Each structure stands twice: as structure tokens, then as C-alpha cells.
CSV table of N, CA and C and ligand atoms in Angstrom, one decimal:
chain,number,residue,atom,x,y,z
B,1,MET,N,21.4,0.2,-10.7
B,1,MET,CA,20.4,0.6,-11.5
B,1,MET,C,19.7,1.9,-11.0
B,2,GLU,N,19.5,2.8,-11.9
B,2,GLU,CA,18.9,4.0,-11.4
B,2,GLU,C,17.4,3.8,-11.0
B,3,SER,N,16.9,4.6,-10.2
B,3,SER,CA,15.5,4.4,-9.7
B,3,SER,C,14.5,4.9,-10.7
B,4,SER,N,13.3,4.3,-10.6
B,4,SER,CA,12.3,4.8,-11.5
B,4,SER,C,11.0,5.0,-10.6
B,5,LYS,N,10.1,5.7,-11.2
B,5,LYS,CA,8.9,6.1,-10.4
B,5,LYS,C,7.7,5.5,-11.0
B,6,PHE,N,6.8,5.1,-10.1
B,6,PHE,CA,5.5,4.6,-10.5
B,6,PHE,C,4.5,5.5,-9.9
B,7,THR,N,3.7,6.2,-10.7
B,7,THR,CA,2.8,7.2,-10.1
B,7,THR,C,1.3,6.7,-10.3
B,8,GLY,N,0.4,7.2,-9.5
B,8,GLY,CA,-1.0,6.8,-9.6
B,8,GLY,C,-1.8,7.7,-8.8
B,9,SER,N,-3.1,7.4,-8.8
B,9,SER,CA,-4.0,8.2,-8.0
B,9,SER,C,-5.3,7.4,-7.8
B,10,CYS,N,-6.2,8.0,-6.9
B,10,CYS,CA,-7.5,7.5,-6.9
B,10,CYS,C,-8.3,8.0,-8.1
B,11,HIS,N,-9.5,7.6,-8.3
B,11,HIS,CA,-10.2,8.0,-9.6
B,11,HIS,C,-10.4,9.5,-9.7
B,12,CYS,N,-10.7,10.2,-8.7
B,12,CYS,CA,-11.0,11.6,-8.8
B,12,CYS,C,-9.7,12.4,-8.7
B,13,GLY,N,-8.7,11.9,-8.2
B,13,GLY,CA,-7.4,12.6,-8.1
B,13,GLY,C,-7.1,13.3,-6.8
B,14,ALA,N,-8.0,13.1,-5.8
B,14,ALA,CA,-7.8,13.8,-4.5
B,14,ALA,C,-6.6,13.2,-3.8
B,15,LEU,N,-6.3,11.9,-4.0
B,15,LEU,CA,-5.2,11.2,-3.4
B,15,LEU,C,-4.3,10.7,-4.5
B,16,THR,N,-3.0,11.2,-4.5
B,16,THR,CA,-2.0,10.7,-5.4
B,16,THR,C,-0.9,9.9,-4.7
B,17,ILE,N,-0.3,9.1,-5.5
B,17,ILE,CA,0.8,8.2,-4.8
B,17,ILE,C,1.9,8.0,-5.8
B,18,GLU,N,3.1,7.9,-5.2
B,18,GLU,CA,4.3,7.8,-6.0
B,18,GLU,C,5.2,6.7,-5.3
B,19,LEU,N,5.6,5.7,-6.1
B,19,LEU,CA,6.5,4.7,-5.6
B,19,LEU,C,7.8,4.9,-6.3
B,20,GLU,N,8.9,5.1,-5.6
B,20,GLU,CA,10.2,5.2,-6.2
B,20,GLU,C,11.0,4.0,-5.8
B,21,THR,N,11.6,3.3,-6.8
B,21,THR,CA,12.2,2.1,-6.6
B,21,THR,C,13.4,1.9,-7.6
B,22,SER,N,14.4,1.2,-7.2
B,22,SER,CA,15.5,0.9,-8.1
B,22,SER,C,15.3,-0.5,-8.7
B,23,ARG,N,14.3,-1.2,-8.3
B,23,ARG,CA,14.0,-2.5,-8.9
B,23,ARG,C,13.3,-2.4,-10.2
B,24,ALA,N,13.6,-3.3,-11.1
B,24,ALA,CA,12.9,-3.4,-12.4
B,24,ALA,C,11.5,-3.8,-12.1
B,25,PRO,N,10.5,-3.4,-12.9
B,25,PRO,CA,9.1,-3.7,-12.6
B,25,PRO,C,8.9,-5.2,-12.5
B,26,SER,N,9.6,-6.0,-13.3
B,26,SER,CA,9.4,-7.5,-13.2
B,26,SER,C,10.0,-8.0,-11.9
B,27,GLU,N,10.8,-7.3,-11.2
B,27,GLU,CA,11.4,-7.8,-9.9
B,27,GLU,C,10.6,-7.2,-8.7
B,28,LEU,N,9.6,-6.4,-8.9
B,28,LEU,CA,8.8,-6.0,-7.8
B,28,LEU,C,7.8,-7.1,-7.4
B,29,PRO,N,7.7,-7.4,-6.1
B,29,PRO,CA,6.7,-8.4,-5.7
B,29,PRO,C,5.3,-8.0,-5.9
B,30,VAL,N,4.5,-9.0,-6.2
B,30,VAL,CA,3.0,-8.8,-6.3
B,30,VAL,C,2.4,-9.7,-5.2
B,31,ARG,N,1.6,-9.1,-4.3
B,31,ARG,CA,1.1,-9.9,-3.2
B,31,ARG,C,-0.4,-9.7,-3.1
B,32,ILE,N,-1.0,-10.8,-2.7
B,32,ILE,CA,-2.5,-10.8,-2.4
B,32,ILE,C,-2.6,-11.1,-1.0
B,33,CYS,N,-3.5,-10.4,-0.3
B,33,CYS,CA,-3.6,-10.7,1.2
B,33,CYS,C,-5.0,-11.4,1.4
B,34,GLY,N,-4.9,-12.3,2.4
B,34,GLY,CA,-6.1,-13.1,2.7
B,34,GLY,C,-7.0,-12.5,3.8
B,35,CYS,N,-6.8,-11.3,4.2
B,35,CYS,CA,-7.6,-10.7,5.3
B,35,CYS,C,-9.0,-10.4,4.8
B,36,SER,N,-9.9,-10.1,5.8
B,36,SER,CA,-11.3,-10.0,5.4
B,36,SER,C,-11.6,-8.7,4.7
B,37,PHE,N,-10.7,-7.7,4.8
B,37,PHE,CA,-10.8,-6.4,4.1
B,37,PHE,C,-10.4,-6.7,2.6
B,38,CYS,N,-9.3,-7.4,2.4
B,38,CYS,CA,-8.8,-7.6,1.1
B,38,CYS,C,-9.7,-8.7,0.3
B,39,ALA,N,-10.4,-9.5,1.1
B,39,ALA,CA,-11.4,-10.4,0.5
B,39,ALA,C,-12.4,-9.6,-0.3
B,40,ARG,N,-12.7,-8.4,0.2
B,40,ARG,CA,-13.8,-7.6,-0.4
B,40,ARG,C,-13.2,-6.7,-1.6
B,41,HIS,N,-12.0,-6.1,-1.4
B,41,HIS,CA,-11.5,-5.3,-2.4
B,41,HIS,C,-10.6,-6.0,-3.5
B,42,ARG,N,-10.1,-7.2,-3.1
B,42,ARG,CA,-9.2,-7.9,-3.9
B,42,ARG,C,-8.0,-7.1,-4.5
B,43,PRO,N,-7.4,-6.4,-3.7
B,43,PRO,CA,-6.2,-5.6,-4.2
B,43,PRO,C,-5.0,-6.6,-4.4
B,44,ARG,N,-4.2,-6.2,-5.3
B,44,ARG,CA,-2.8,-6.7,-5.4
B,44,ARG,C,-1.9,-5.6,-4.9
B,45,TYR,N,-0.9,-6.0,-4.1
B,45,TYR,CA,0.0,-5.0,-3.5
B,45,TYR,C,1.4,-5.2,-4.0
B,46,THR,N,2.1,-4.1,-4.0
B,46,THR,CA,3.6,-4.2,-4.2
B,46,THR,C,4.3,-3.3,-3.1
B,47,SER,N,5.5,-3.6,-2.9
B,47,SER,CA,6.4,-2.8,-2.0
B,47,SER,C,7.8,-3.0,-2.3
B,48,ASP,N,8.7,-2.1,-1.8
B,48,ASP,CA,10.1,-2.2,-1.9
B,48,ASP,C,10.7,-1.6,-0.7
B,49,PRO,N,11.2,-2.5,0.2
B,49,PRO,CA,11.7,-1.9,1.5
B,49,PRO,C,12.9,-1.0,1.3
B,50,ALA,N,13.5,-1.0,0.1
B,50,ALA,CA,14.6,-0.1,-0.2
B,50,ALA,C,14.1,1.1,-1.0
B,51,GLY,N,12.8,1.2,-1.3
B,51,GLY,CA,12.3,2.3,-2.1
B,51,GLY,C,11.7,3.3,-1.2
B,52,ARG,N,10.8,4.1,-1.8
B,52,ARG,CA,10.1,5.2,-1.1
B,52,ARG,C,8.7,5.4,-1.7
B,53,VAL,N,7.8,5.7,-0.8
B,53,VAL,CA,6.4,6.0,-1.2
B,53,VAL,C,6.0,7.3,-0.7
B,54,VAL,N,5.4,8.2,-1.5
B,54,VAL,CA,4.8,9.4,-1.1
B,54,VAL,C,3.4,9.4,-1.5
B,55,ILE,N,2.5,9.6,-0.5
B,55,ILE,CA,1.1,9.7,-0.7
B,55,ILE,C,0.7,11.2,-0.4
B,56,ARG,N,0.1,11.8,-1.4
B,56,ARG,CA,-0.2,13.2,-1.3
B,56,ARG,C,-1.7,13.3,-1.2
B,57,VAL,N,-2.2,14.1,-0.3
B,57,VAL,CA,-3.6,14.3,-0.1
B,57,VAL,C,-3.9,15.7,-0.6
B,58,GLY,N,-4.7,15.9,-1.7
B,58,GLY,CA,-5.0,17.2,-2.2
B,58,GLY,C,-6.1,17.9,-1.5
B,59,ASP,N,-7.0,17.0,-0.9
B,59,ASP,CA,-8.2,17.5,-0.3
B,59,ASP,C,-8.4,16.7,1.0
B,60,ALA,N,-8.1,17.3,2.2
B,60,ALA,CA,-8.1,16.6,3.4
B,60,ALA,C,-9.5,15.9,3.7
B,61,SER,N,-10.6,16.5,3.2
B,61,SER,CA,-11.9,16.0,3.5
B,61,SER,C,-12.1,14.7,2.7
B,62,ALA,N,-11.3,14.4,1.7
B,62,ALA,CA,-11.4,13.2,0.9
B,62,ALA,C,-10.7,12.0,1.5
B,63,LEU,N,-9.8,12.3,2.5
B,63,LEU,CA,-9.0,11.2,3.0
B,63,LEU,C,-9.8,10.4,4.1
B,64,GLY,N,-10.1,9.1,3.7
B,64,GLY,CA,-10.7,8.2,4.6
B,64,GLY,C,-9.6,7.3,5.2
B,65,ARG,N,-9.6,7.1,6.5
B,65,ARG,CA,-8.6,6.1,7.1
B,65,ARG,C,-9.4,5.1,7.8
B,66,TYR,N,-9.3,3.9,7.3
B,66,TYR,CA,-10.0,2.7,7.9
B,66,TYR,C,-9.1,1.8,8.6
B,67,ARG,N,-9.5,1.5,9.9
B,67,ARG,CA,-8.7,0.6,10.7
B,67,ARG,C,-9.5,-0.5,11.1
B,68,PHE,N,-8.9,-1.7,11.2
B,68,PHE,CA,-9.7,-2.9,11.7
B,68,PHE,C,-8.6,-3.8,12.3
B,69,GLY,N,-9.1,-4.9,12.8
B,69,GLY,CA,-8.2,-6.0,13.4
B,69,GLY,C,-7.4,-5.4,14.5
B,70,LEU,N,-6.0,-5.5,14.3
B,70,LEU,CA,-5.1,-5.0,15.4
B,70,LEU,C,-5.0,-3.4,15.3
B,71,ARG,N,-5.6,-2.8,14.3
B,71,ARG,CA,-5.7,-1.4,14.2
B,71,ARG,C,-4.3,-0.7,14.1
B,72,LEU,N,-3.4,-1.4,13.4
B,72,LEU,CA,-2.0,-0.9,13.3
B,72,LEU,C,-1.7,-0.1,12.1
B,73,ALA,N,-2.6,-0.2,11.1
B,73,ALA,CA,-2.4,0.5,9.8
B,73,ALA,C,-3.7,1.2,9.4
B,74,ASP,N,-3.6,2.2,8.6
B,74,ASP,CA,-4.7,2.9,8.0
B,74,ASP,C,-4.8,2.5,6.6
B,75,PHE,N,-6.0,2.0,6.2
B,75,PHE,CA,-6.3,1.7,4.8
B,75,PHE,C,-6.9,3.0,4.3
B,76,LEU,N,-6.1,3.6,3.4
B,76,LEU,CA,-6.4,4.9,2.9
B,76,LEU,C,-7.4,4.8,1.7
B,77,ILE,N,-8.5,5.4,1.8
B,77,ILE,CA,-9.6,5.3,0.9
B,77,ILE,C,-10.1,6.7,0.5
B,78,CYS,N,-10.3,7.0,-0.7
B,78,CYS,CA,-10.8,8.3,-1.1
B,78,CYS,C,-12.3,8.3,-0.8
B,79,ARG,N,-12.7,9.3,0.0
B,79,ARG,CA,-14.1,9.4,0.4
B,79,ARG,C,-14.9,10.0,-0.8
B,80,THR,N,-14.3,10.6,-1.7
B,80,THR,CA,-15.0,11.2,-2.9
B,80,THR,C,-15.3,10.1,-3.9
B,81,CYS,N,-14.3,9.3,-4.3
B,81,CYS,CA,-14.5,8.4,-5.4
B,81,CYS,C,-14.5,6.9,-5.0
B,82,GLY,N,-14.2,6.7,-3.7
B,82,GLY,CA,-14.3,5.3,-3.2
B,82,GLY,C,-13.1,4.4,-3.5
B,83,VAL,N,-12.0,4.9,-4.1
B,83,VAL,CA,-10.9,4.1,-4.4
B,83,VAL,C,-10.0,3.8,-3.2
B,84,PHE,N,-9.6,2.6,-3.0
B,84,PHE,CA,-8.6,2.2,-2.0
B,84,PHE,C,-7.2,2.3,-2.6
B,85,VAL,N,-6.4,3.2,-2.0
B,85,VAL,CA,-5.1,3.6,-2.6
B,85,VAL,C,-3.9,2.8,-2.0
B,86,ALA,N,-3.9,2.7,-0.7
B,86,ALA,CA,-2.7,2.1,-0.1
B,86,ALA,C,-3.0,1.8,1.4
B,87,ALA,N,-2.3,0.9,2.0
B,87,ALA,CA,-2.3,0.7,3.4
B,87,ALA,C,-1.1,1.4,4.0
B,88,TYR,N,-1.3,2.2,5.0
B,88,TYR,CA,-0.2,3.1,5.5
B,88,TYR,C,-0.1,2.8,7.0
B,89,ASP,N,1.1,2.5,7.5
B,89,ASP,CA,1.4,2.3,8.9
B,89,ASP,C,2.0,3.6,9.4
B,90,PRO,N,1.4,4.2,10.4
B,90,PRO,CA,1.9,5.5,10.9
B,90,PRO,C,3.3,5.5,11.3
B,91,ALA,N,3.9,4.3,11.5
B,91,ALA,CA,5.4,4.2,11.7
B,91,ALA,C,6.1,4.7,10.5
B,92,GLY,N,5.4,4.8,9.3
B,92,GLY,CA,6.0,5.3,8.1
B,92,GLY,C,6.3,4.3,7.1
B,93,ARG,N,5.4,3.4,6.9
B,93,ARG,CA,5.6,2.3,5.9
B,93,ARG,C,4.2,2.2,5.2
B,94,ALA,N,4.3,1.7,3.9
B,94,ALA,CA,3.1,1.5,3.1
B,94,ALA,C,3.3,0.4,2.1
B,95,VAL,N,2.1,-0.1,1.8
B,95,VAL,CA,2.0,-1.0,0.6
B,95,VAL,C,1.0,-0.3,-0.3
B,96,VAL,N,1.3,-0.4,-1.6
B,96,VAL,CA,0.5,0.3,-2.6
B,96,VAL,C,-0.5,-0.7,-3.3
B,97,ASN,N,-1.7,-0.3,-3.5
B,97,ASN,CA,-2.7,-1.0,-4.3
B,97,ASN,C,-2.3,-0.9,-5.7
B,98,LEU,N,-1.8,-1.9,-6.3
B,98,LEU,CA,-1.3,-1.8,-7.7
B,98,LEU,C,-2.3,-1.2,-8.7
B,99,ALA,N,-3.6,-1.4,-8.4
B,99,ALA,CA,-4.6,-1.0,-9.4
B,99,ALA,C,-4.6,0.5,-9.6
B,100,VAL,N,-4.0,1.3,-8.7
B,100,VAL,CA,-4.0,2.7,-8.8
B,100,VAL,C,-2.8,3.2,-9.6
B,101,LEU,N,-1.9,2.4,-9.9
B,101,LEU,CA,-0.7,2.8,-10.6
B,101,LEU,C,-0.8,2.7,-12.1
B,102,ALA,N,-0.4,3.8,-12.8
B,102,ALA,CA,-0.5,3.8,-14.2
B,102,ALA,C,0.3,2.7,-14.9
B,103,ARG,N,1.4,2.3,-14.2
B,103,ARG,CA,2.3,1.3,-14.8
B,103,ARG,C,2.1,-0.1,-14.3
B,104,ALA,N,0.9,-0.3,-13.6
B,104,ALA,CA,0.6,-1.6,-13.0
B,104,ALA,C,0.8,-2.8,-14.0
B,105,PRO,N,0.5,-2.6,-15.3
B,105,PRO,CA,0.7,-3.8,-16.2
B,105,PRO,C,2.1,-4.2,-16.3
B,106,GLU,N,3.1,-3.4,-15.9
B,106,GLU,CA,4.5,-3.8,-16.0
B,106,GLU,C,4.9,-4.7,-14.8
B,107,LEU,N,4.1,-4.8,-13.8
B,107,LEU,CA,4.4,-5.6,-12.7
B,107,LEU,C,3.8,-7.0,-12.9
B,108,VAL,N,4.7,-7.9,-13.4
B,108,VAL,CA,4.3,-9.1,-13.9
B,108,VAL,C,4.7,-10.3,-13.1
B,109,ALA,N,5.2,-10.1,-11.9
B,109,ALA,CA,5.6,-11.2,-11.0
B,109,ALA,C,4.4,-12.0,-10.7
B,110,GLU,N,4.6,-13.3,-10.5
B,110,GLU,CA,3.5,-14.2,-10.1
B,110,GLU,C,3.0,-13.8,-8.7
B,111,PRO,N,1.8,-13.5,-8.5
B,111,PRO,CA,1.3,-13.1,-7.2
B,111,PRO,C,1.5,-14.1,-6.1
B,112,THR,N,2.0,-13.7,-4.9
B,112,THR,CA,2.0,-14.6,-3.8
B,112,THR,C,0.9,-14.2,-2.8
B,113,MET,N,0.4,-15.3,-2.2
B,113,MET,CA,-0.8,-15.1,-1.3
B,113,MET,C,-0.3,-15.0,0.1
B,114,PHE,N,-0.7,-14.0,0.9
B,114,PHE,CA,-0.3,-13.9,2.3
B,114,PHE,C,-1.6,-14.3,3.1
B,115,THR,N,-1.4,-15.3,3.9
B,115,THR,CA,-2.6,-15.9,4.5
B,115,THR,C,-2.5,-15.9,6.1
B,116,ALA,N,-1.4,-15.4,6.6
B,116,ALA,CA,-1.2,-15.5,8.1
B,116,ALA,C,-1.9,-14.3,8.8
B,117,TYR,N,-2.6,-13.5,8.1
B,117,TYR,CA,-3.1,-12.2,8.6
B,117,TYR,C,-3.9,-12.4,10.0
B,118,ASP,N,-4.7,-13.4,10.0
B,118,ASP,CA,-5.6,-13.6,11.2
B,118,ASP,C,-4.8,-14.2,12.4
B,119,THR,N,-3.6,-14.7,12.2
B,119,THR,CA,-2.9,-15.4,13.3
B,119,THR,C,-1.7,-14.6,13.8
B,120,GLU,N,-1.4,-13.5,13.1
B,120,GLU,CA,-0.2,-12.7,13.6
B,120,GLU,C,-0.6,-11.9,14.8
B,121,ASP,N,0.4,-11.8,15.7
B,121,ASP,CA,0.2,-10.9,16.8
B,121,ASP,C,0.8,-9.5,16.4
B,122,GLU,N,0.7,-8.6,17.3
B,122,GLU,CA,1.1,-7.2,17.0
B,122,GLU,C,2.6,-7.1,16.7
B,123,ALA,N,3.5,-7.8,17.5
B,123,ALA,CA,4.9,-7.8,17.3
B,123,ALA,C,5.3,-8.4,16.0
B,124,THR,N,4.7,-9.5,15.7
B,124,THR,CA,5.0,-10.2,14.4
B,124,THR,C,4.6,-9.4,13.2
B,125,ARG,N,3.4,-8.8,13.3
B,125,ARG,CA,3.0,-8.0,12.2
B,125,ARG,C,3.9,-6.8,12.0
B,126,THR,N,4.2,-6.1,13.1
B,126,THR,CA,5.1,-4.9,13.0
B,126,THR,C,6.4,-5.2,12.4
B,127,ALA,N,7.0,-6.4,12.8
B,127,ALA,CA,8.3,-6.8,12.3
B,127,ALA,C,8.2,-7.1,10.8
B,128,ARG,N,7.1,-7.8,10.4
B,128,ARG,CA,7.0,-8.2,9.0
B,128,ARG,C,6.9,-6.9,8.2
B,129,ARG,N,6.1,-6.0,8.6
B,129,ARG,CA,5.9,-4.7,7.8
B,129,ARG,C,7.2,-4.0,7.7
B,130,ALA,N,8.0,-4.0,8.8
B,130,ALA,CA,9.3,-3.3,8.8
B,130,ALA,C,10.2,-3.9,7.8
B,131,ARG,N,10.1,-5.2,7.6
B,131,ARG,CA,10.9,-5.9,6.6
B,131,ARG,C,10.4,-5.7,5.2
B,132,ALA,N,9.1,-5.7,5.0
B,132,ALA,CA,8.6,-5.9,3.7
B,132,ALA,C,8.0,-4.6,3.1
B,133,TRP,N,7.4,-3.7,3.9
B,133,TRP,CA,6.7,-2.6,3.4
B,133,TRP,C,7.7,-1.5,3.0
B,134,THR,N,7.2,-0.5,2.2
B,134,THR,CA,8.1,0.6,1.7
B,134,THR,C,8.1,1.8,2.7
B,135,PRO,N,9.2,2.3,3.0
B,135,PRO,CA,9.2,3.6,3.7
B,135,PRO,C,8.3,4.6,3.0
B,136,ALA,N,7.5,5.3,3.8
B,136,ALA,CA,6.4,6.1,3.2
B,136,ALA,C,6.2,7.3,4.0
B,137,GLU,N,5.7,8.3,3.3
B,137,GLU,CA,5.3,9.6,3.8
B,137,GLU,C,3.9,9.9,3.4
B,138,LEU,N,3.1,10.4,4.3
B,138,LEU,CA,1.7,10.8,4.0
B,138,LEU,C,1.7,12.3,4.1
B,139,VAL,N,1.5,13.0,3.0
B,139,VAL,CA,1.6,14.4,2.9
B,139,VAL,C,0.2,15.0,2.9
B,140,LEU,N,-0.2,15.7,4.0
B,140,LEU,CA,-1.5,16.3,4.0
B,140,LEU,C,-1.4,17.7,3.5
B,141,PRO,N,-2.6,18.3,3.0
B,141,PRO,CA,-2.6,19.6,2.4
B,141,PRO,C,-2.2,20.7,3.5
B,142,GLY,N,-1.6,21.7,2.9
B,142,GLY,CA,-1.3,22.9,3.6
B,142,GLY,C,-0.3,23.0,4.7
X,201,ZN,ZN1,-10.8,10.1,-5.2
């Protein structure tokens, strides 16, 4: 199957994101995370380890990177409009917050809940993300 693109952005457009995948929308996983950050934002995530994500930052001053817990990933939040776009591991992997994608309604898989967040150690988490997250690039301006 040929690949398709899912594009989206924060509310003001300073951060844009593109997910390229050869999976049909109905075959993309939908995940809910049980960590204390996600308890507040309630994002639903998707990823495709065989796909590709590009996050483009139009305005560097708008890029907020929030780290917590094991501090292994940046939660990318627009400082201008406050929208949480994606979690990005500097090793080059990401999960996308479905809510920012224009085609989010096409992702109809039953959400699965991830609850082991507080008990994973660094090696376990890194290995899980390498398996499950999407290879990603964060493109800064200029
Ligand atoms: Zn914004």
C-alpha cells in the first residue's frame, strides 16, 4: 500500500507536524497514557515504527520542551497557543497527539491504555519507544 500523510499543527500554526505511514487509518494504533502529564492533557497518541514524523518549528521562540520523570523525551508544547503537539525523544522518535491532526477522526482503533509509565526503568522505556514510536525529525527554523 502506498503511504499517506496526516498533517496537523498547533492552534496558532507555529508548530506543524506530518505523519507519513503506509498503514490504513483504521490500522493505526490509538493509545492513552497513564502518566501524570497525560492525566492532565488527556491526549490520544498514534505512531507507526515503519513510518516517519516531521515536526517543523516555524518560530523557535514558540517551541516549549517539557521534560519530567526520567527526562528522556521532550513534550513539545507551543508557547504561543498552549497546544501539546507531540512527545519527541532526541534519539529521533516521536508519538503524535492525535488531536492536532486534521484527519484524526479517521483513526478509529479502540484506544489501548498504557499504564506501566511509573514502573519502567530507563532501559525498558528506551527499548519500548524504539519498538513503538515513529522515527522522527525535529526541524528548527533557519
Ligand atoms: Zn501554537
